[in-house]
Amino acid sequence: MLDLTSDLLAHQIDAATGTLSGADASERHLSQLRGCFADQAAFEAALAQGDPLVYSVASVERDSGDGALRFGLGTLYPGRVGQEYYLTKGHYHSWRAAAEVYIGISGAGGLLLETEDGQDGYVPLAAGGIVYVPGHTAHRTVNTGTEPFVYLGVYPAEAGHDYGAIADNNFRQVVVAGPQGPAVLPRAQHLAGLAN
Ligand code: PAN
Ligand code: ZN
């Protein structure tokens, strides 16, 4: 049982800096996203210019076990590799039934979603918006804007992160900059366009 003190239970988001008090931060740089972007040549060219920070996650893990929740503040920076917007690795939860709630804090982007039985989706998310990610659904965040996209994800403490299934096959859809703004299309179609 946790002590019922605000020192332990209260947290503060600073949207301007993308920080969450009392959290442990982790960072993902471009080099750690090998295989995530469709355009391999554009990825290698970008990496040759440096290894920018693509996103960070500040996580709070207060307790564990049945019924416990965890939450993390993601800050996904603006940028592209080729036509594809900066993205997170994406994952299924190890406990497949675990759902998650995403709350938009600042900036703009969306969530690429897919299931192991072949459903695909894309749900935009911006400040003040909320997206419910059902269980059994892989989720990847993309930043389609020009400023950092900051969002809070709340999920069961027992959820766990399974990156392997996505690393093997990648998401079936990509979010790319098109003539009329962000466009969501099948990866195969985007790759075919790159080959021409
Ligand atoms: C989020 C993600 C965060 C980073 O907190 O962990 O957006 O994405 P990756 O974990 O795919 O690198 C979440 O969905 N937690 O379950
Ligand atoms: Zn998740």
Coordinates of N, CA and C and ligand atoms in Angstrom, one line a residue:
M1 N 0.9 -1.2 0.0 CA 0.0 0.0 0.0 C 0.9 1.2 0.0
L2 N 0.6 2.2 -0.9 CA 1.4 3.4 -1.0 C 0.9 4.4 0.1
D3 N 1.8 5.2 0.6 CA 1.4 6.3 1.5 C 0.6 7.3 0.7
L4 N -0.5 7.8 1.3 CA -1.4 8.7 0.6 C -0.9 10.2 0.8
T5 N 0.3 10.4 0.2 CA 0.8 11.8 0.3 C 1.0 12.3 -1.1
S6 N 0.9 13.6 -1.2 CA 1.0 14.2 -2.5 C 2.4 14.1 -3.0
D7 N 3.4 14.0 -2.1 CA 4.8 13.8 -2.5 C 4.9 12.6 -3.4
L8 N 4.2 11.6 -3.1 CA 4.2 10.3 -3.8 C 3.2 10.2 -5.0
L9 N 2.1 10.8 -4.8 CA 1.0 10.6 -5.7 C 0.7 11.7 -6.7
A10 N 1.3 12.9 -6.5 CA 1.0 14.0 -7.4 C 2.2 14.2 -8.4
H11 N 1.8 14.5 -9.6 CA 2.9 14.8 -10.6 C 2.5 16.0 -11.4
Q12 N 3.4 16.6 -12.1 CA 3.2 17.8 -12.9 C 3.8 17.6 -14.2
I13 N 3.0 17.9 -15.3 CA 3.5 18.0 -16.6 C 3.9 19.4 -17.0
D14 N 5.1 19.5 -17.5 CA 5.5 20.8 -18.1 C 5.5 20.7 -19.6
A15 N 4.4 21.1 -20.2 CA 4.3 20.9 -21.7 C 5.4 21.5 -22.5
A16 N 5.8 22.7 -22.0 CA 6.8 23.5 -22.7 C 8.1 22.7 -22.9
T17 N 8.5 22.0 -21.8 CA 9.8 21.3 -21.8 C 9.5 19.8 -22.0
G18 N 8.3 19.3 -22.0 CA 8.0 17.9 -22.2 C 8.5 17.1 -21.0
T19 N 8.5 17.7 -19.8 CA 8.9 16.9 -18.6 C 7.8 16.6 -17.7
L20 N 8.0 15.5 -17.0 CA 7.0 15.0 -16.0 C 7.7 14.8 -14.7
S21 N 7.3 15.5 -13.7 CA 8.0 15.4 -12.4 C 7.9 13.9 -11.8
G22 N 8.9 13.5 -11.2 CA 9.0 12.2 -10.5 C 9.1 11.1 -11.5
A23 N 9.5 11.3 -12.7 CA 9.5 10.3 -13.7 C 11.0 9.9 -14.1
D24 N 11.1 8.7 -14.6 CA 12.4 8.2 -15.1 C 12.4 8.4 -16.6
A25 N 13.4 9.1 -17.2 CA 13.3 9.4 -18.6 C 14.2 8.4 -19.4
S26 N 13.7 8.0 -20.6 CA 14.6 7.3 -21.5 C 14.5 7.9 -22.9
E27 N 15.5 7.7 -23.7 CA 15.6 8.4 -25.0 C 15.8 7.5 -26.1
R28 N 15.3 7.8 -27.3 CA 15.5 7.0 -28.5 C 16.1 8.0 -29.6
H29 N 17.2 7.6 -30.0 CA 17.9 8.4 -31.1 C 17.6 7.7 -32.4
L30 N 17.9 8.4 -33.5 CA 17.6 7.8 -34.9 C 18.2 6.5 -35.1
S31 N 19.5 6.3 -34.6 CA 20.2 5.1 -34.8 C 19.5 3.9 -34.2
Q32 N 18.6 4.1 -33.2 CA 17.9 3.0 -32.5 C 16.6 2.7 -33.2
L33 N 16.3 3.4 -34.4 CA 15.1 3.2 -35.1 C 15.3 2.5 -36.5
R34 N 16.5 1.9 -36.6 CA 16.8 1.2 -37.8 C 15.7 0.2 -38.1
G35 N 15.3 0.1 -39.4 CA 14.2 -0.8 -39.8 C 12.8 -0.3 -39.6
C36 N 12.6 0.8 -38.9 CA 11.3 1.3 -38.6 C 10.8 2.2 -39.8
F37 N 11.6 2.9 -40.5 CA 11.2 3.7 -41.6 C 11.2 3.0 -42.9
A38 N 10.3 3.3 -43.8 CA 10.2 2.6 -45.1 C 11.4 2.9 -46.0
D39 N 11.9 4.1 -46.1 CA 12.9 4.5 -47.0 C 14.3 4.3 -46.4
Q40 N 14.9 3.1 -46.7 CA 16.2 2.8 -46.1 C 17.3 3.8 -46.6
A41 N 17.3 4.2 -47.8 CA 18.3 5.1 -48.3 C 18.2 6.4 -47.6
A42 N 17.0 6.9 -47.4 CA 16.8 8.2 -46.7 C 17.2 8.0 -45.2
F43 N 17.0 6.9 -44.7 CA 17.4 6.6 -43.3 C 18.9 6.7 -43.1
E44 N 19.6 6.0 -44.0 CA 21.1 6.0 -44.0 C 21.7 7.4 -44.2
A45 N 21.0 8.2 -45.2 CA 21.5 9.5 -45.5 C 21.3 10.4 -44.3
A46 N 20.1 10.3 -43.6 CA 19.9 11.1 -42.4 C 20.9 10.8 -41.3
L47 N 21.2 9.5 -41.1 CA 22.1 9.1 -40.1 C 23.5 9.6 -40.3
A48 N 23.8 9.7 -41.6 CA 25.2 10.2 -42.0 C 25.4 11.6 -41.6
Q49 N 24.2 12.3 -41.4 CA 24.3 13.7 -40.9 C 24.4 13.9 -39.4
G50 N 24.2 12.8 -38.7 CA 24.2 12.9 -37.2 C 23.1 11.9 -36.7
D51 N 23.0 11.9 -35.4 CA 22.1 10.9 -34.7 C 21.1 11.6 -33.8
P52 N 20.1 12.4 -34.4 CA 19.3 13.2 -33.6 C 18.4 12.4 -32.6
L53 N 18.0 13.1 -31.5 CA 17.0 12.5 -30.6 C 15.7 12.6 -31.3
V54 N 15.0 11.4 -31.4 CA 13.7 11.4 -32.1 C 12.6 11.5 -31.0
Y55 N 12.7 10.7 -29.9 CA 11.7 10.9 -28.9 C 12.3 10.5 -27.5
S56 N 11.6 11.0 -26.5 CA 11.9 10.6 -25.1 C 10.6 10.2 -24.4
V57 N 10.7 9.3 -23.4 CA 9.6 8.9 -22.6 C 10.0 9.1 -21.2
A58 N 9.1 9.8 -20.4 CA 9.3 9.9 -19.0 C 8.3 9.1 -18.3
S59 N 8.7 8.0 -17.6 CA 7.7 7.0 -17.1 C 7.6 7.1 -15.6
V60 N 6.4 6.9 -15.1 CA 6.2 6.8 -13.6 C 5.6 5.4 -13.3
E61 N 6.4 4.7 -12.5 CA 6.0 3.3 -12.1 C 5.9 3.3 -10.6
R62 N 4.7 3.6 -10.1 CA 4.5 3.8 -8.7 C 4.4 2.5 -7.9
D63 N 3.6 1.6 -8.5 CA 3.5 0.3 -7.9 C 3.2 -0.8 -8.9
S64 N 3.0 -2.0 -8.5 CA 2.8 -3.0 -9.5 C 1.8 -4.0 -9.0
G65 N 1.4 -5.0 -9.8 CA 0.5 -6.0 -9.4 C -0.9 -5.7 -10.0
D66 N -1.9 -6.6 -9.6 CA -3.2 -6.5 -10.1 C -3.8 -5.1 -9.9
G67 N -4.3 -4.5 -10.9 CA -5.0 -3.2 -10.8 C -4.1 -2.0 -10.8
A68 N -2.8 -2.1 -10.7 CA -1.9 -1.0 -10.7 C -1.8 -0.4 -12.1
L69 N -1.6 0.9 -12.2 CA -1.4 1.6 -13.5 C 0.0 2.2 -13.5
R70 N 0.4 2.4 -14.8 CA 1.6 3.2 -15.0 C 1.3 4.3 -16.1
F71 N 2.1 5.3 -16.1 CA 1.9 6.3 -17.2 C 3.2 6.9 -17.6
G72 N 3.3 7.3 -18.9 CA 4.5 7.9 -19.4 C 4.2 9.1 -20.3
L73 N 5.0 10.1 -20.2 CA 4.9 11.3 -21.0 C 5.9 11.1 -22.2
G74 N 5.3 11.0 -23.4 CA 6.1 10.9 -24.6 C 6.3 12.3 -25.2
T75 N 7.5 12.5 -25.7 CA 7.8 13.8 -26.5 C 8.5 13.3 -27.8
L76 N 7.7 13.4 -28.8 CA 8.2 13.0 -30.2 C 8.5 14.2 -31.0
Y77 N 9.7 14.4 -31.4 CA 10.2 15.6 -32.0 C 9.7 15.6 -33.5
P78 N 9.6 16.8 -34.1 CA 9.1 16.9 -35.5 C 10.3 16.6 -36.4
G79 N 10.0 15.9 -37.5 CA 11.1 15.6 -38.4 C 10.5 14.5 -39.4
R80 N 11.3 14.2 -40.4 CA 11.0 13.2 -41.3 C 12.2 12.4 -41.8
V81 N 12.0 11.2 -42.2 CA 13.0 10.4 -42.9 C 12.4 10.1 -44.2
G82 N 12.9 10.7 -45.3 CA 12.3 10.8 -46.6 C 11.0 11.5 -46.4
Q83 N 9.9 10.9 -46.8 CA 8.5 11.5 -46.7 C 7.8 11.1 -45.4
E84 N 8.4 10.1 -44.7 CA 7.8 9.6 -43.5 C 8.1 10.4 -42.2
Y85 N 7.0 10.7 -41.5 CA 7.1 11.5 -40.3 C 7.9 10.7 -39.2
Y86 N 8.6 11.4 -38.4 CA 9.2 10.8 -37.2 C 8.1 10.0 -36.4
L87 N 8.6 8.9 -35.9 CA 7.7 7.9 -35.3 C 8.3 7.2 -34.1
T88 N 7.5 6.5 -33.3 CA 8.0 5.7 -32.2 C 8.2 4.3 -32.8
K89 N 9.0 3.5 -32.1 CA 9.1 2.1 -32.5 C 7.8 1.4 -32.7
G90 N 6.9 1.5 -31.7 CA 5.6 0.9 -31.7 C 5.7 -0.5 -31.1
H91 N 4.6 -0.9 -30.5 CA 4.6 -2.2 -29.8 C 3.2 -2.8 -29.6
Y92 N 3.1 -4.1 -29.4 CA 2.0 -4.7 -28.7 C 2.3 -4.7 -27.2
H93 N 1.3 -4.8 -26.4 CA 1.6 -5.1 -25.0 C 1.8 -6.6 -24.9
S94 N 2.8 -6.9 -24.0 CA 3.1 -8.3 -23.8 C 1.8 -9.1 -23.3
W95 N 1.1 -8.4 -22.4 CA -0.2 -8.9 -22.0 C -1.2 -8.3 -23.0
R96 N -1.5 -9.1 -24.0 CA -2.2 -8.6 -25.2 C -3.5 -7.9 -24.9
A97 N -4.2 -8.3 -23.8 CA -5.5 -7.7 -23.5 C -5.4 -6.3 -22.9
A98 N -4.2 -5.9 -22.5 CA -4.0 -4.6 -21.9 C -4.3 -3.4 -22.8
A99 N -5.3 -2.6 -22.5 CA -5.6 -1.4 -23.3 C -4.8 -0.2 -22.8
E100 N -4.9 0.9 -23.4 CA -4.1 2.1 -23.0 C -4.9 3.4 -23.4
V101 N -4.8 4.4 -22.6 CA -5.4 5.7 -23.0 C -4.3 6.7 -23.3
Y102 N -4.4 7.3 -24.4 CA -3.4 8.4 -24.8 C -4.1 9.8 -24.7
I103 N -3.5 10.7 -24.1 CA -4.0 12.1 -23.9 C -3.0 13.0 -24.5
G104 N -3.5 13.8 -25.5 CA -2.7 14.8 -26.2 C -2.4 16.0 -25.3
I105 N -1.2 16.4 -25.1 CA -0.8 17.5 -24.3 C -0.4 18.7 -25.1
S106 N 0.4 18.6 -26.1 CA 0.7 19.7 -27.0 C 1.3 19.1 -28.3
G107 N 1.2 19.9 -29.4 CA 1.6 19.5 -30.7 C 0.6 18.6 -31.4
A108 N 0.9 18.0 -32.5 CA -0.1 17.3 -33.2 C 0.5 16.1 -33.9
G109 N -0.2 15.0 -33.9 CA 0.2 13.8 -34.6 C -0.9 12.8 -34.6
G110 N -0.6 11.6 -34.4 CA -1.6 10.5 -34.4 C -1.0 9.2 -34.0
L111 N -1.9 8.2 -34.0 CA -1.6 6.9 -33.6 C -1.9 5.9 -34.8
L112 N -0.8 5.2 -35.2 CA -1.0 4.1 -36.2 C -1.4 2.9 -35.3
L113 N -2.5 2.2 -35.7 CA -3.0 1.1 -34.9 C -3.1 -0.1 -35.9
E114 N -2.8 -1.3 -35.3 CA -3.2 -2.5 -36.1 C -3.3 -3.7 -35.2
T115 N -4.0 -4.7 -35.7 CA -4.2 -5.9 -34.9 C -3.6 -7.1 -35.6
E116 N -3.4 -8.2 -34.9 CA -2.8 -9.4 -35.4 C -3.7 -10.1 -36.4
D117 N -5.0 -9.8 -36.3 CA -5.9 -10.4 -37.3 C -6.3 -9.5 -38.5
G118 N -5.4 -8.5 -38.7 CA -5.5 -7.8 -40.0 C -6.2 -6.4 -40.0
Q119 N -6.7 -5.9 -38.9 CA -7.3 -4.6 -38.9 C -6.2 -3.5 -38.8
D120 N -6.4 -2.4 -39.5 CA -5.5 -1.2 -39.5 C -6.3 0.0 -39.2
G121 N -5.6 1.0 -38.5 CA -6.3 2.2 -38.2 C -5.3 3.3 -38.1
Y122 N -5.8 4.6 -38.2 CA -4.9 5.8 -37.9 C -5.9 6.7 -37.2
V123 N -5.5 7.2 -36.0 CA -6.4 8.1 -35.3 C -5.5 9.4 -34.9
P124 N -5.9 10.5 -35.5 CA -5.2 11.8 -35.1 C -5.3 12.1 -33.6
L125 N -4.3 12.8 -33.1 CA -4.4 13.2 -31.7 C -3.6 14.5 -31.6
A126 N -4.3 15.5 -30.9 CA -3.6 16.8 -30.6 C -4.0 17.2 -29.2
A127 N -3.5 18.4 -28.8 CA -3.7 18.8 -27.4 C -5.2 18.8 -27.0
G128 N -5.4 18.1 -25.9 CA -6.8 18.1 -25.4 C -7.6 16.8 -25.9
G129 N -7.0 16.2 -26.9 CA -7.7 15.0 -27.4 C -7.3 13.7 -26.6
I130 N -8.2 12.7 -26.7 CA -7.9 11.5 -26.0 C -8.2 10.3 -27.0
V131 N -7.3 9.4 -27.0 CA -7.5 8.2 -27.9 C -7.4 6.9 -27.0
Y132 N -8.4 6.1 -27.2 CA -8.5 4.8 -26.5 C -7.9 3.8 -27.4
V133 N -6.8 3.2 -26.9 CA -6.1 2.1 -27.7 C -6.6 0.8 -27.1
P134 N -7.5 0.0 -27.9 CA -8.0 -1.2 -27.3 C -6.9 -2.2 -27.0
G135 N -7.2 -3.3 -26.3 CA -6.3 -4.4 -26.1 C -6.0 -5.0 -27.5
H136 N -5.0 -5.9 -27.5 CA -4.7 -6.6 -28.7 C -4.4 -5.7 -29.9
T137 N -3.9 -4.5 -29.7 CA -3.7 -3.5 -30.8 C -2.3 -2.9 -30.7
A138 N -1.5 -3.1 -31.7 CA -0.2 -2.5 -31.7 C -0.4 -1.0 -32.0
H139 N 0.5 -0.2 -31.4 CA 0.3 1.3 -31.5 C 1.7 1.9 -31.7
R140 N 1.7 2.9 -32.6 CA 2.9 3.7 -32.9 C 2.5 5.1 -33.0
T141 N 3.2 6.0 -32.4 CA 2.9 7.4 -32.5 C 3.7 8.1 -33.6
V142 N 3.1 9.0 -34.4 CA 3.8 9.8 -35.4 C 3.5 11.3 -35.1
N143 N 4.5 12.1 -35.4 CA 4.4 13.5 -35.3 C 4.2 14.1 -36.7
T144 N 3.0 14.6 -37.0 CA 2.8 15.2 -38.3 C 2.9 16.7 -38.3
G145 N 3.3 17.3 -37.2 CA 3.4 18.7 -37.0 C 4.8 19.3 -37.1
T146 N 4.9 20.5 -36.7 CA 6.2 21.2 -36.8 C 6.8 21.5 -35.4
E147 N 6.1 21.1 -34.3 CA 6.6 21.3 -33.0 C 6.6 19.9 -32.3
P148 N 7.3 19.8 -31.1 CA 7.2 18.5 -30.4 C 5.8 18.1 -30.1
F149 N 5.5 16.8 -30.3 CA 4.2 16.2 -30.0 C 4.3 15.6 -28.7
V150 N 3.6 16.1 -27.7 CA 3.7 15.6 -26.3 C 2.4 15.0 -25.9
Y151 N 2.5 13.8 -25.4 CA 1.2 13.0 -25.0 C 1.5 12.2 -23.8
L152 N 0.4 11.9 -23.1 CA 0.5 11.0 -21.9 C -0.1 9.7 -22.2
G153 N 0.5 8.6 -22.0 CA -0.1 7.2 -22.1 C -0.3 6.6 -20.7
V154 N -1.5 6.1 -20.5 CA -1.8 5.4 -19.2 C -2.2 4.0 -19.5
Y155 N -1.5 3.1 -18.8 CA -1.7 1.7 -19.1 C -1.5 0.8 -17.9
P156 N -2.1 -0.4 -17.9 CA -1.9 -1.3 -16.7 C -0.4 -1.6 -16.5
A157 N -0.1 -1.6 -15.2 CA 1.3 -1.9 -14.8 C 1.8 -3.2 -15.4
E158 N 0.9 -4.2 -15.5 CA 1.2 -5.5 -16.0 C 1.3 -5.6 -17.5
A159 N 1.1 -4.5 -18.3 CA 1.0 -4.5 -19.7 C 2.2 -5.1 -20.4
G160 N 3.4 -4.5 -20.0 CA 4.7 -5.0 -20.7 C 4.7 -4.5 -22.1
H161 N 5.9 -4.4 -22.7 CA 6.1 -4.0 -24.1 C 6.7 -5.1 -24.9
D162 N 6.0 -5.5 -26.0 CA 6.5 -6.5 -26.9 C 6.8 -5.8 -28.2
Y163 N 8.1 -5.5 -28.4 CA 8.6 -4.8 -29.6 C 8.9 -5.8 -30.8
G164 N 9.0 -7.1 -30.4 CA 9.5 -8.1 -31.4 C 8.6 -8.3 -32.6
A165 N 7.3 -8.4 -32.3 CA 6.3 -8.6 -33.4 C 6.4 -7.5 -34.4
I166 N 6.5 -6.3 -34.0 CA 6.5 -5.1 -34.9 C 7.9 -5.1 -35.6
A167 N 9.0 -5.4 -34.8 CA 10.3 -5.3 -35.4 C 10.4 -6.3 -36.6
D168 N 9.7 -7.5 -36.5 CA 9.8 -8.5 -37.5 C 9.1 -8.1 -38.8
N169 N 7.9 -7.5 -38.7 CA 7.1 -7.2 -39.9 C 6.8 -5.7 -40.1
N170 N 7.1 -4.9 -39.2 CA 6.8 -3.4 -39.2 C 5.3 -3.2 -39.4
F171 N 4.8 -2.0 -39.2 CA 3.4 -1.6 -39.4 C 3.0 -1.7 -40.8
R172 N 1.8 -2.1 -41.1 CA 1.4 -2.3 -42.5 C 1.1 -1.0 -43.2
Q173 N 0.9 0.1 -42.4 CA 0.6 1.4 -42.9 C 1.7 2.4 -42.6
V174 N 1.9 3.4 -43.4 CA 2.9 4.5 -43.1 C 2.1 5.8 -43.1
V175 N 2.7 6.8 -42.4 CA 2.1 8.2 -42.5 C 3.2 9.1 -43.1
V176 N 2.9 9.6 -44.3 CA 3.9 10.4 -45.0 C 3.4 11.7 -45.4
A177 N 4.3 12.6 -45.7 CA 3.9 14.0 -46.1 C 3.5 13.9 -47.5
G178 N 2.3 14.3 -47.8 CA 1.8 14.3 -49.2 C 1.5 15.7 -49.6
P179 N 1.1 15.9 -50.9 CA 0.9 17.3 -51.4 C -0.2 18.0 -50.6
Q180 N -1.2 17.3 -50.1 CA -2.2 17.9 -49.3 C -2.1 17.7 -47.8
G181 N -0.8 17.4 -47.3 CA -0.6 17.2 -45.9 C -0.4 15.8 -45.6
P182 N -0.5 15.4 -44.3 CA -0.3 14.0 -44.0 C -1.2 13.0 -44.7
A183 N -0.6 11.9 -45.1 CA -1.4 10.9 -45.8 C -1.0 9.5 -45.2
V184 N -2.1 8.7 -45.0 CA -1.9 7.4 -44.5 C -2.1 6.4 -45.7
L185 N -1.0 5.6 -45.9 CA -1.2 4.6 -47.0 C -0.5 3.3 -46.7
P186 N -0.8 2.2 -47.4 CA -0.2 0.9 -47.2 C 1.3 1.1 -47.4
R187 N 2.1 0.4 -46.5 CA 3.6 0.5 -46.7 C 4.0 0.0 -48.1
A188 N 3.3 -1.1 -48.6 CA 3.7 -1.7 -49.9 C 3.5 -0.6 -51.0
Q189 N 2.4 0.2 -50.9 CA 2.1 1.2 -51.9 C 3.2 2.3 -51.9
H190 N 3.6 2.7 -50.6 CA 4.6 3.7 -50.5 C 5.9 3.2 -51.0
L191 N 6.3 2.0 -50.7 CA 7.5 1.4 -51.2 C 7.6 1.3 -52.7
A192 N 6.4 1.0 -53.3 CA 6.3 0.9 -54.8 C 6.6 2.3 -55.4
G193 N 6.0 3.3 -54.7 CA 6.2 4.7 -55.2 C 7.7 5.1 -55.1
L194 N 8.4 4.6 -54.1 CA 9.8 4.9 -53.9 C 10.7 4.3 -55.0
A195 N 10.2 3.1 -55.4 CA 11.0 2.3 -56.4 C 10.9 2.9 -57.8
N196 N 9.9 3.7 -58.1 CA 9.7 4.3 -59.4 C 10.5 5.6 -59.6
Ligands
PAN1 C1 3.9 4.7 -24.6 C2 5.1 4.4 -25.5 C3 5.9 5.6 -26.0 C4 7.1 5.2 -26.8 O1 4.3 5.2 -23.4 O2 6.0 3.6 -24.8 O3 5.0 6.3 -26.9 O4 6.9 4.3 -27.8 P1 7.6 2.9 -27.8 O5 7.5 2.3 -26.5 O6 6.9 2.1 -28.9 O7 9.1 3.2 -28.2 C5 3.1 3.4 -24.5 O8 2.4 3.1 -25.4 N1 3.3 2.7 -23.4 O9 2.6 1.5 -23.3
ZN2 ZN 1.7 1.0 -25.1

